[in-house]
Coordinates of C-alpha atoms and ligand atoms in Angstrom, one line a residue:
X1 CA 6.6 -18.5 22.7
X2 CA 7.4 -17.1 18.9
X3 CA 8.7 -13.3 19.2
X4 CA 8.1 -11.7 15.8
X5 CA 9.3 -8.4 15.3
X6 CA 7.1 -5.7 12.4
X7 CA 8.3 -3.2 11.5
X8 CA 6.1 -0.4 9.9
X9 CA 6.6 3.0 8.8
X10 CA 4.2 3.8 6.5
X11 CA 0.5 4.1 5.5
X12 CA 0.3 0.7 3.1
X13 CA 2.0 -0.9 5.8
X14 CA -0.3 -0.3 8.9
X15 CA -3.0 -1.5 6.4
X16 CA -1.2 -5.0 5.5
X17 CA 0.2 -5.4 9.1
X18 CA -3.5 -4.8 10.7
X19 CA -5.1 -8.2 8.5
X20 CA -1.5 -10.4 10.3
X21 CA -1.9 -9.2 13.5
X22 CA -5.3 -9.4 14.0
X23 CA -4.7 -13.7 13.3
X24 CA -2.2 -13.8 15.8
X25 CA -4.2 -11.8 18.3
X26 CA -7.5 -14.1 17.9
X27 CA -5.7 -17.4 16.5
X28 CA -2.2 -17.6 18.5
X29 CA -2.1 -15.4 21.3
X30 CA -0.5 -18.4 23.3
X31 CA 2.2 -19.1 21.3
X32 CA 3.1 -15.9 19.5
X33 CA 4.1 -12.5 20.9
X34 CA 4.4 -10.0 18.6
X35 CA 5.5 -6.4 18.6
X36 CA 5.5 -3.3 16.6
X37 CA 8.0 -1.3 15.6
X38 CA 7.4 1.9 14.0
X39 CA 9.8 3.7 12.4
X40 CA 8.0 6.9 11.9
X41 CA 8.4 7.7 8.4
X42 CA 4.6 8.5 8.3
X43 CA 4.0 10.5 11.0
X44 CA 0.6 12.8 10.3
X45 CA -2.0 12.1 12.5
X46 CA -3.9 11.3 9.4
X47 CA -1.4 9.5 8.1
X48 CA -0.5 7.1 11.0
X49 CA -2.7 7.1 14.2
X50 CA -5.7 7.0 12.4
X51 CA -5.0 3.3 11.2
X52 CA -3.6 2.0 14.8
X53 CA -6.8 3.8 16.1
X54 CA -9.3 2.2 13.6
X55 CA -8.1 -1.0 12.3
X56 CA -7.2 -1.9 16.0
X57 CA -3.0 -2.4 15.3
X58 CA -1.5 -2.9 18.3
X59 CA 0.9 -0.2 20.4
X60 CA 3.9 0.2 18.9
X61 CA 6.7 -1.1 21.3
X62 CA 9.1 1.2 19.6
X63 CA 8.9 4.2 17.8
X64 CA 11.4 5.3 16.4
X65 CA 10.5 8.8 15.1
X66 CA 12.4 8.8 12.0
X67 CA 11.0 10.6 8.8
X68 CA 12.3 12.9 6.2
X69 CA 15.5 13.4 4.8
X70 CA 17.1 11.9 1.8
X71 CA 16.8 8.2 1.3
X72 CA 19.6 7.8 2.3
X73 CA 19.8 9.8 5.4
X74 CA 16.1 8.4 6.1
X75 CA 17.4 4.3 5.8
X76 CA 20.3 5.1 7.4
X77 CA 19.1 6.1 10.3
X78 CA 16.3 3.8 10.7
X79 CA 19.0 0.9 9.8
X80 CA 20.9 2.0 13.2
X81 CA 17.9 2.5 15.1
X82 CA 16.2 -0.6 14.1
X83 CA 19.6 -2.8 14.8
X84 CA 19.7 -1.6 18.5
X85 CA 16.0 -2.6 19.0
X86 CA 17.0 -6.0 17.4
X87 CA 20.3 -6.4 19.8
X88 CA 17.6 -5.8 22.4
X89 CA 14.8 -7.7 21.7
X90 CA 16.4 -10.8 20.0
X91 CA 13.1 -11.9 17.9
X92 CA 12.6 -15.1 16.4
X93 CA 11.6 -13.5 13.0
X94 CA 11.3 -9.9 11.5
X95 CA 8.2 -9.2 9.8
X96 CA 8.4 -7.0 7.0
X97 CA 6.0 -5.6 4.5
X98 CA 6.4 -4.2 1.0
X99 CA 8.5 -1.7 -0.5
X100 CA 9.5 1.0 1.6
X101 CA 12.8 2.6 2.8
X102 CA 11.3 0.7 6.3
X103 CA 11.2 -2.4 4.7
X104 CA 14.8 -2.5 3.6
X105 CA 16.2 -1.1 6.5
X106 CA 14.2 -3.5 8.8
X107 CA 15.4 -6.4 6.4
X108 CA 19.0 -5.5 6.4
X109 CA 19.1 -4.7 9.9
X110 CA 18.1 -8.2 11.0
X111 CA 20.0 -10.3 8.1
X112 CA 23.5 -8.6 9.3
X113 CA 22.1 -9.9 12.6
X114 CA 21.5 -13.2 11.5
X115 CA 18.0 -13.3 12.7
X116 CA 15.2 -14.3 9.7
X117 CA 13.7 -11.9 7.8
X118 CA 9.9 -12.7 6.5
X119 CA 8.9 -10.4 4.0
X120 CA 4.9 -10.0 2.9
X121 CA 4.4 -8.7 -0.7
X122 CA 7.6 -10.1 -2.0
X123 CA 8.5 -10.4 -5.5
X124 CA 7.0 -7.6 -7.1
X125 CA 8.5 -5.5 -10.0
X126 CA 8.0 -3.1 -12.0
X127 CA 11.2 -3.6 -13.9
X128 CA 11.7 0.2 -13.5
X129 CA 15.0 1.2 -10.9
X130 CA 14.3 4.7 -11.2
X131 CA 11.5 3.9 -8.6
X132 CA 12.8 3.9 -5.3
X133 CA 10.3 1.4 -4.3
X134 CA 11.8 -1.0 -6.8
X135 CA 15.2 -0.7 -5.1
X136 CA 13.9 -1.4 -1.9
X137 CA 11.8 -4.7 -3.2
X138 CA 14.5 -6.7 -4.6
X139 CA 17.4 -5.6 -2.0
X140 CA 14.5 -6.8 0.8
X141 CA 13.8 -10.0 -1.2
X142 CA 17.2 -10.8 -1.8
X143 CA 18.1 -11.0 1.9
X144 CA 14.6 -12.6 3.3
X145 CA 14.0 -16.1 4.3
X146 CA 10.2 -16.6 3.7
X147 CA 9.3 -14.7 0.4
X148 CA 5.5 -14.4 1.0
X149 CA 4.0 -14.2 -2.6
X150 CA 0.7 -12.1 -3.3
X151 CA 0.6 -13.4 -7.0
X152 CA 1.6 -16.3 -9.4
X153 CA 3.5 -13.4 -11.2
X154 CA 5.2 -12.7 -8.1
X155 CA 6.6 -16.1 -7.8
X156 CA 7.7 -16.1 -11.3
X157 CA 9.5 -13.1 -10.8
X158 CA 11.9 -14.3 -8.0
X159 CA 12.3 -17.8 -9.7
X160 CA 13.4 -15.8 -12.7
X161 CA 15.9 -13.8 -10.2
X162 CA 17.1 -17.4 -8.8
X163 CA 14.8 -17.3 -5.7
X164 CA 13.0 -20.1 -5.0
X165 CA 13.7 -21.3 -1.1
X166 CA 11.6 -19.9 0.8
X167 CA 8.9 -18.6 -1.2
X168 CA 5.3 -19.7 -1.0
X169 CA 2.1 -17.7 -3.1
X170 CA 0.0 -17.0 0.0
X171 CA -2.6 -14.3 -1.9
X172 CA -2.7 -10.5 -1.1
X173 CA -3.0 -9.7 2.8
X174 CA -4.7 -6.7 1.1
X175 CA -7.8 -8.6 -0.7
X176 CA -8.4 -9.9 3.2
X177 CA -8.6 -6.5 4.5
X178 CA -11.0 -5.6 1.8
X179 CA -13.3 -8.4 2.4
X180 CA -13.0 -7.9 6.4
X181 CA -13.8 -4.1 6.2
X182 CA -16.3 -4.1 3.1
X183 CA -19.0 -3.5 4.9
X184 CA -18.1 -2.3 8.3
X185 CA -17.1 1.0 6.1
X186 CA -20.7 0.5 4.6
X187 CA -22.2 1.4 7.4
X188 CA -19.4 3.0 9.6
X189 CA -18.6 5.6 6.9
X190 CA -20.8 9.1 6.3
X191 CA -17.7 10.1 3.6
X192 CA -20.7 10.2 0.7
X193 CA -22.4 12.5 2.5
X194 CA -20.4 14.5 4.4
X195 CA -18.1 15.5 1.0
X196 CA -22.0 15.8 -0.9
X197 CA -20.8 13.0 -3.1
X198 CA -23.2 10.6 -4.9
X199 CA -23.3 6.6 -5.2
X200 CA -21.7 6.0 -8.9
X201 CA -21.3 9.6 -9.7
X202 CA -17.8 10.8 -8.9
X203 CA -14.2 10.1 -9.6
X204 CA -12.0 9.3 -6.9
X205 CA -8.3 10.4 -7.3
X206 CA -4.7 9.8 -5.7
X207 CA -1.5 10.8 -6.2
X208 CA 1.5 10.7 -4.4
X209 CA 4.3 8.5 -6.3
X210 CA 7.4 10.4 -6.7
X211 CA 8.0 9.8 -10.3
X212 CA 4.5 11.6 -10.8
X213 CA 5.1 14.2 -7.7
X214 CA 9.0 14.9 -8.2
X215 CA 8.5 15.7 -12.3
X216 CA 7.0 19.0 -12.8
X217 CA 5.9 18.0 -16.2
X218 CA 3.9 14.8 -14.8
X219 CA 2.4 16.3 -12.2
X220 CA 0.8 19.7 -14.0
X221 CA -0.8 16.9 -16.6
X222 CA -2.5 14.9 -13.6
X223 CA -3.3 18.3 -11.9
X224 CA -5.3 19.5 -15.8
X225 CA -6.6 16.1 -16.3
X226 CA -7.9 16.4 -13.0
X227 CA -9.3 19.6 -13.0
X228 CA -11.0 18.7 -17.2
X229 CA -12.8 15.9 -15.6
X230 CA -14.2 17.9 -12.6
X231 CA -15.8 20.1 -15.4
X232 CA -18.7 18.1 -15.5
X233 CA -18.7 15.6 -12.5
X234 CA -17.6 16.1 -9.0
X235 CA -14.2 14.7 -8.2
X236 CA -12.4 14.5 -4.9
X237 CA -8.3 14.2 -4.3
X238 CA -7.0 13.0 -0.6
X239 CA -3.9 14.9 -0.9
X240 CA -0.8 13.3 0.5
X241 CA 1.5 15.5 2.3
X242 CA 3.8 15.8 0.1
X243 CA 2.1 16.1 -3.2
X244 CA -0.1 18.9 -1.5
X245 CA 3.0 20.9 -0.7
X246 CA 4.5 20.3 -4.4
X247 CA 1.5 21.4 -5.9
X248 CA 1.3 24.8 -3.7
X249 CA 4.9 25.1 -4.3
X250 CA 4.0 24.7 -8.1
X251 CA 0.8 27.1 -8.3
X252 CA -0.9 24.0 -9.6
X253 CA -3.7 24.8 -6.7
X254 CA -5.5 28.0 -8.6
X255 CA -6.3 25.6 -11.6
X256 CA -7.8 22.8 -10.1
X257 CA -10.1 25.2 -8.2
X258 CA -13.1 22.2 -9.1
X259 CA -11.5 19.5 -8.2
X260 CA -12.4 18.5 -4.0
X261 CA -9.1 18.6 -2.6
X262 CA -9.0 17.1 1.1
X263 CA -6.8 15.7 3.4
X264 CA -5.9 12.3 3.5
X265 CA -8.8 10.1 4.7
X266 CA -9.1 7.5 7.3
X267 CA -9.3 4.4 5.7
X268 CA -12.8 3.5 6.2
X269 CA -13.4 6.5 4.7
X270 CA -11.5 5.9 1.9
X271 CA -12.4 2.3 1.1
X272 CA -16.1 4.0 1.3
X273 CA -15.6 6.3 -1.7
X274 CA -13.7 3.5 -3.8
X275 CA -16.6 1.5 -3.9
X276 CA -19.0 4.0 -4.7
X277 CA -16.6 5.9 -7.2
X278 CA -17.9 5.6 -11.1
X279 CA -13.4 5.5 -11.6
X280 CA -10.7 5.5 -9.6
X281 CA -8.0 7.3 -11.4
X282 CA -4.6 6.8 -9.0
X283 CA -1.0 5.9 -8.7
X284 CA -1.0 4.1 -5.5
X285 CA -0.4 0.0 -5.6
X286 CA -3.2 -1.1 -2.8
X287 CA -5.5 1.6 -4.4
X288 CA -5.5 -0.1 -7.9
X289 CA -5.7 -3.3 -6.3
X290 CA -8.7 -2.0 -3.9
X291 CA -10.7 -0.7 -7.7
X292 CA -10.6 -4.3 -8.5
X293 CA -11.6 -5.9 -5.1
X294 CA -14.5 -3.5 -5.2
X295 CA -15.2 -3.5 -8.8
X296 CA -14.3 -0.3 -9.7
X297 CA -12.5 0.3 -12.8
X298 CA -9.2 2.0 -12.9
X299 CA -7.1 4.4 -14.7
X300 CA -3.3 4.6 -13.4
X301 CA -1.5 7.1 -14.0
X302 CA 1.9 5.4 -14.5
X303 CA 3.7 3.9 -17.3
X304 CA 4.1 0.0 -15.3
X305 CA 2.0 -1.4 -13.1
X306 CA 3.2 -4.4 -10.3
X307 CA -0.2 -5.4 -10.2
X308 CA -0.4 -6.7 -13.7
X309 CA -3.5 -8.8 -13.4
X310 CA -6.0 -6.3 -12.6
X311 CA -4.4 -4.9 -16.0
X312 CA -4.7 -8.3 -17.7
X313 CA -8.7 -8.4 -16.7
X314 CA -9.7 -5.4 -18.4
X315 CA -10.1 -3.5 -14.8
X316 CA -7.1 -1.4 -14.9
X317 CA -5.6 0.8 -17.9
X318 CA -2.2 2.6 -17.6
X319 CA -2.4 6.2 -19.3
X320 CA 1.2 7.5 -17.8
X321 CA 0.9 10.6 -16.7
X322 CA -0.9 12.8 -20.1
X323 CA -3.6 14.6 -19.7
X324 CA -5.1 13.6 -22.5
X325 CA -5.0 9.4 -21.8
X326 CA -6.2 10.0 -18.2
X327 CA -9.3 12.0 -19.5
X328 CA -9.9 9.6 -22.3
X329 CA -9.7 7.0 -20.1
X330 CA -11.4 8.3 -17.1
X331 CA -14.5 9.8 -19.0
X332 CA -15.2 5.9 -21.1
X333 CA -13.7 3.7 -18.4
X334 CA -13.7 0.0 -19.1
X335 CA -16.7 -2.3 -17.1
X336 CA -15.2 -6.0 -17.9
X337 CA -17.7 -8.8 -17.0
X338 CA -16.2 -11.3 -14.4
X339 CA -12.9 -11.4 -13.1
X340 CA -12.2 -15.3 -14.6
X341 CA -9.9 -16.4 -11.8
X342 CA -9.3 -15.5 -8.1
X343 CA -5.5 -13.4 -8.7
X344 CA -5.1 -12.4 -5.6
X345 CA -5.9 -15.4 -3.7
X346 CA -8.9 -16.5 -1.2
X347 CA -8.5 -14.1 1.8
X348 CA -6.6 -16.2 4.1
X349 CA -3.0 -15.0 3.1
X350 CA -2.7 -13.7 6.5
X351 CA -3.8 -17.0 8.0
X352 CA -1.2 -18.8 5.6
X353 CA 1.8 -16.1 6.6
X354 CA 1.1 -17.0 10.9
X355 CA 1.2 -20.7 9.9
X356 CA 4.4 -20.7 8.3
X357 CA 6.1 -18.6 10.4
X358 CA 5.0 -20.9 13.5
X359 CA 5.9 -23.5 11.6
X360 CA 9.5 -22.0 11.2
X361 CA 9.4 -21.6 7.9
X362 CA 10.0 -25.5 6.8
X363 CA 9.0 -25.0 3.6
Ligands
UDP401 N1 -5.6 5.2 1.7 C1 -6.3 5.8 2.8 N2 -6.5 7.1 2.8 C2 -6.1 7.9 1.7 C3 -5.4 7.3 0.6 C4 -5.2 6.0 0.7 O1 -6.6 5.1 3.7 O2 -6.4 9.1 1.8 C5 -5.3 3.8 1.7 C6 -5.8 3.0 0.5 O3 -7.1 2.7 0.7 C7 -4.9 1.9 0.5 C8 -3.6 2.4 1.0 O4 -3.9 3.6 1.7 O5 -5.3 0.8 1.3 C9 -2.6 2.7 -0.1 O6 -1.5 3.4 0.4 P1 -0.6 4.3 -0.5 O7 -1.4 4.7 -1.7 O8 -0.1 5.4 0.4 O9 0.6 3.4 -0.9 P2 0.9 2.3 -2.0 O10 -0.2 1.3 -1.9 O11 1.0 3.0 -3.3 O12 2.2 1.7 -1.6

């Protein structure tokens, strides 16, 4: 039997980890065990249970309750606490995803152990170390044994860093969660009507990256551009934790008085109002990525972008965070025709990631 060991912490990463586990739950219960760990970093209801609860993740084994802090209070102590579950549990591989401060302690944790790393969404950049995410993704890469690749830009990336062993362009475990719960959250989903919203007619908004969230400047901007477009069309803001409290904390509340501000959704919910939005105007990586599954255009308010293709197609436009791009943007989005090739592969990246790590990553 194959013990892997994933680790999760966060929102995107309940997502991605949902589309794997579910293949080795139907495809190899036999011959692979797998177990959760869950570092806590997210740890709202809304934030965390509501994704084991509806996209069917299994139990945690472990949590570790671990959240807040500095980074570097926050990845040291997960780094600890995720080495003593590893002395424990001795796993055959440890199952990382993306770019969080859970990724890289999860990574580390196991290489200083010896015991290979797979990491799912490797290679990304967006050639900017101010972003903490950045940090994490290289340091994680650097250290894993099988880079799983969501993009040919991906792979190019880590060649170009001197990593080649080990990596393989699967797709984006993202794009098969989008085509597995398309239309379950068709018809599971009352989100249009229970926030009055109607099909094609409404802007759909995130926020929550800290170079947007942590600047004063950037965040008023989205906050104004926000509240011009809800002048004349209704537009609704899940509101991360922590952006909510920063925009209390910043009196930004009073002026978006028109803009729908509620608490972050389930994702059924959510993945219900992207593909009824007229834009999605966000700075979240799986949200831009979600616009363009669901053909949705989108405005991101950042001044790079990881996922460049959905840039390259016409789908995506980056406006930074000024008031003035995101309304100008928002309010004439673009509506390419076609998508030309498939770049985020064919929807079996998940099935692609069990195989290789069954196969012991021979590759
Ligand atoms: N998401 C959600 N509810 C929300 C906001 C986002 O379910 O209120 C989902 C979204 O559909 C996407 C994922 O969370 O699948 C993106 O996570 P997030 O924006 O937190 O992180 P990022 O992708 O930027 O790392």
């Amino acid at each position: 039997m194959l013990k892997i060991l994933t680790i999760v912490g966060a929102r995107p990463q309940f997502i991605k980890a949902a589309a794997v586990s579910r293949v080795i739950r139907n495809d190899h219960a036999g011959t692979i065990e797998e177990f959760l760990v869950h570092t806590g970093q997210h740890y709202d209801t809304n934030m965390s249970q509501v994704f084991f609860d509806e996209l069917d993740i299994p139990h945690p084994k472990f949590n570790l309750e671990i959240s807040g802090g500095t980074h570097g209070v926050m990845t040291g102590r997960m780094l600890e606490a995720i080495e003593n579950v590893l002395l424990s549990e001795k796993p055959d591989w440890v199952l990382i995803y993306g770019d969080t401060n859970s990724t890289l302690a999860g990574a580390l944790a196991a290489a200083k152990l010896h015991i290979p790393v797979a990491h799912v969404e490797a290679g990304l950049r967006s050639f900017n170390m101010r972003m903490p995410e950045e940090i994490n993704r290289i340091l994680a890469d650097r250290v894993s044994n099988l880079l799983f690749c969501p993009t040919e830009v991906a792979v190019e990336n880590l060649a170009r860093e001197g990593v080649t062993k080990g990596v393989s362009l699967v797709g984006d475990v993202m794009y098969d969660v989008s085509l597995y719960y398309r239309d379950v959250a068709r018809s599971r989903s009352d989100a249009l009507d229970r926030f009055n919203l109607k099909e094609g007619e409404y802007v759909l908004a995130t926020c929550h990256r800290a170079e947007n969230t942590d600047d004063p400047t950037r965040l008023r901007e989205i906050g104004l551009a926000l509240a011009d477009l809800a002048a004349n069309q209704a537009v609704i803001l899940p509101v991360h934790p922590r952006t909510a409290k920063i925009m209390a904390d910043q009196g930004l509340i009073a002026a978006m008085r028109n803009v729908k501000l509620v608490d972050p959704l389930p994702f059924l919910d959510m993945i219900r109002l992207e593909q009824s939005a007229r834009v999605i105007v966000t700075d979240s990586g799986g949200v831009q990525k979600e616009a363009f599954f669901y053909d949705v255009p989108c405005v991101t308010m950042r001044d790079e972008t990881e996922w460049v293709e959905t840039v390259e197609l016409g789908w995506n436009v980056l406006t930074g965070a000024s008031r003035e791009r995101i309304l100008s943007a928002a309010s004439s989005p673009a509506r390419p025709v076609g998508k030309g090739h498939h770049p985020y592969g064919h929807g079996d990246a998940s099935a692609m990631i069990v195989r290789q790590l069954l196969a012991g990553g021979l590759c």
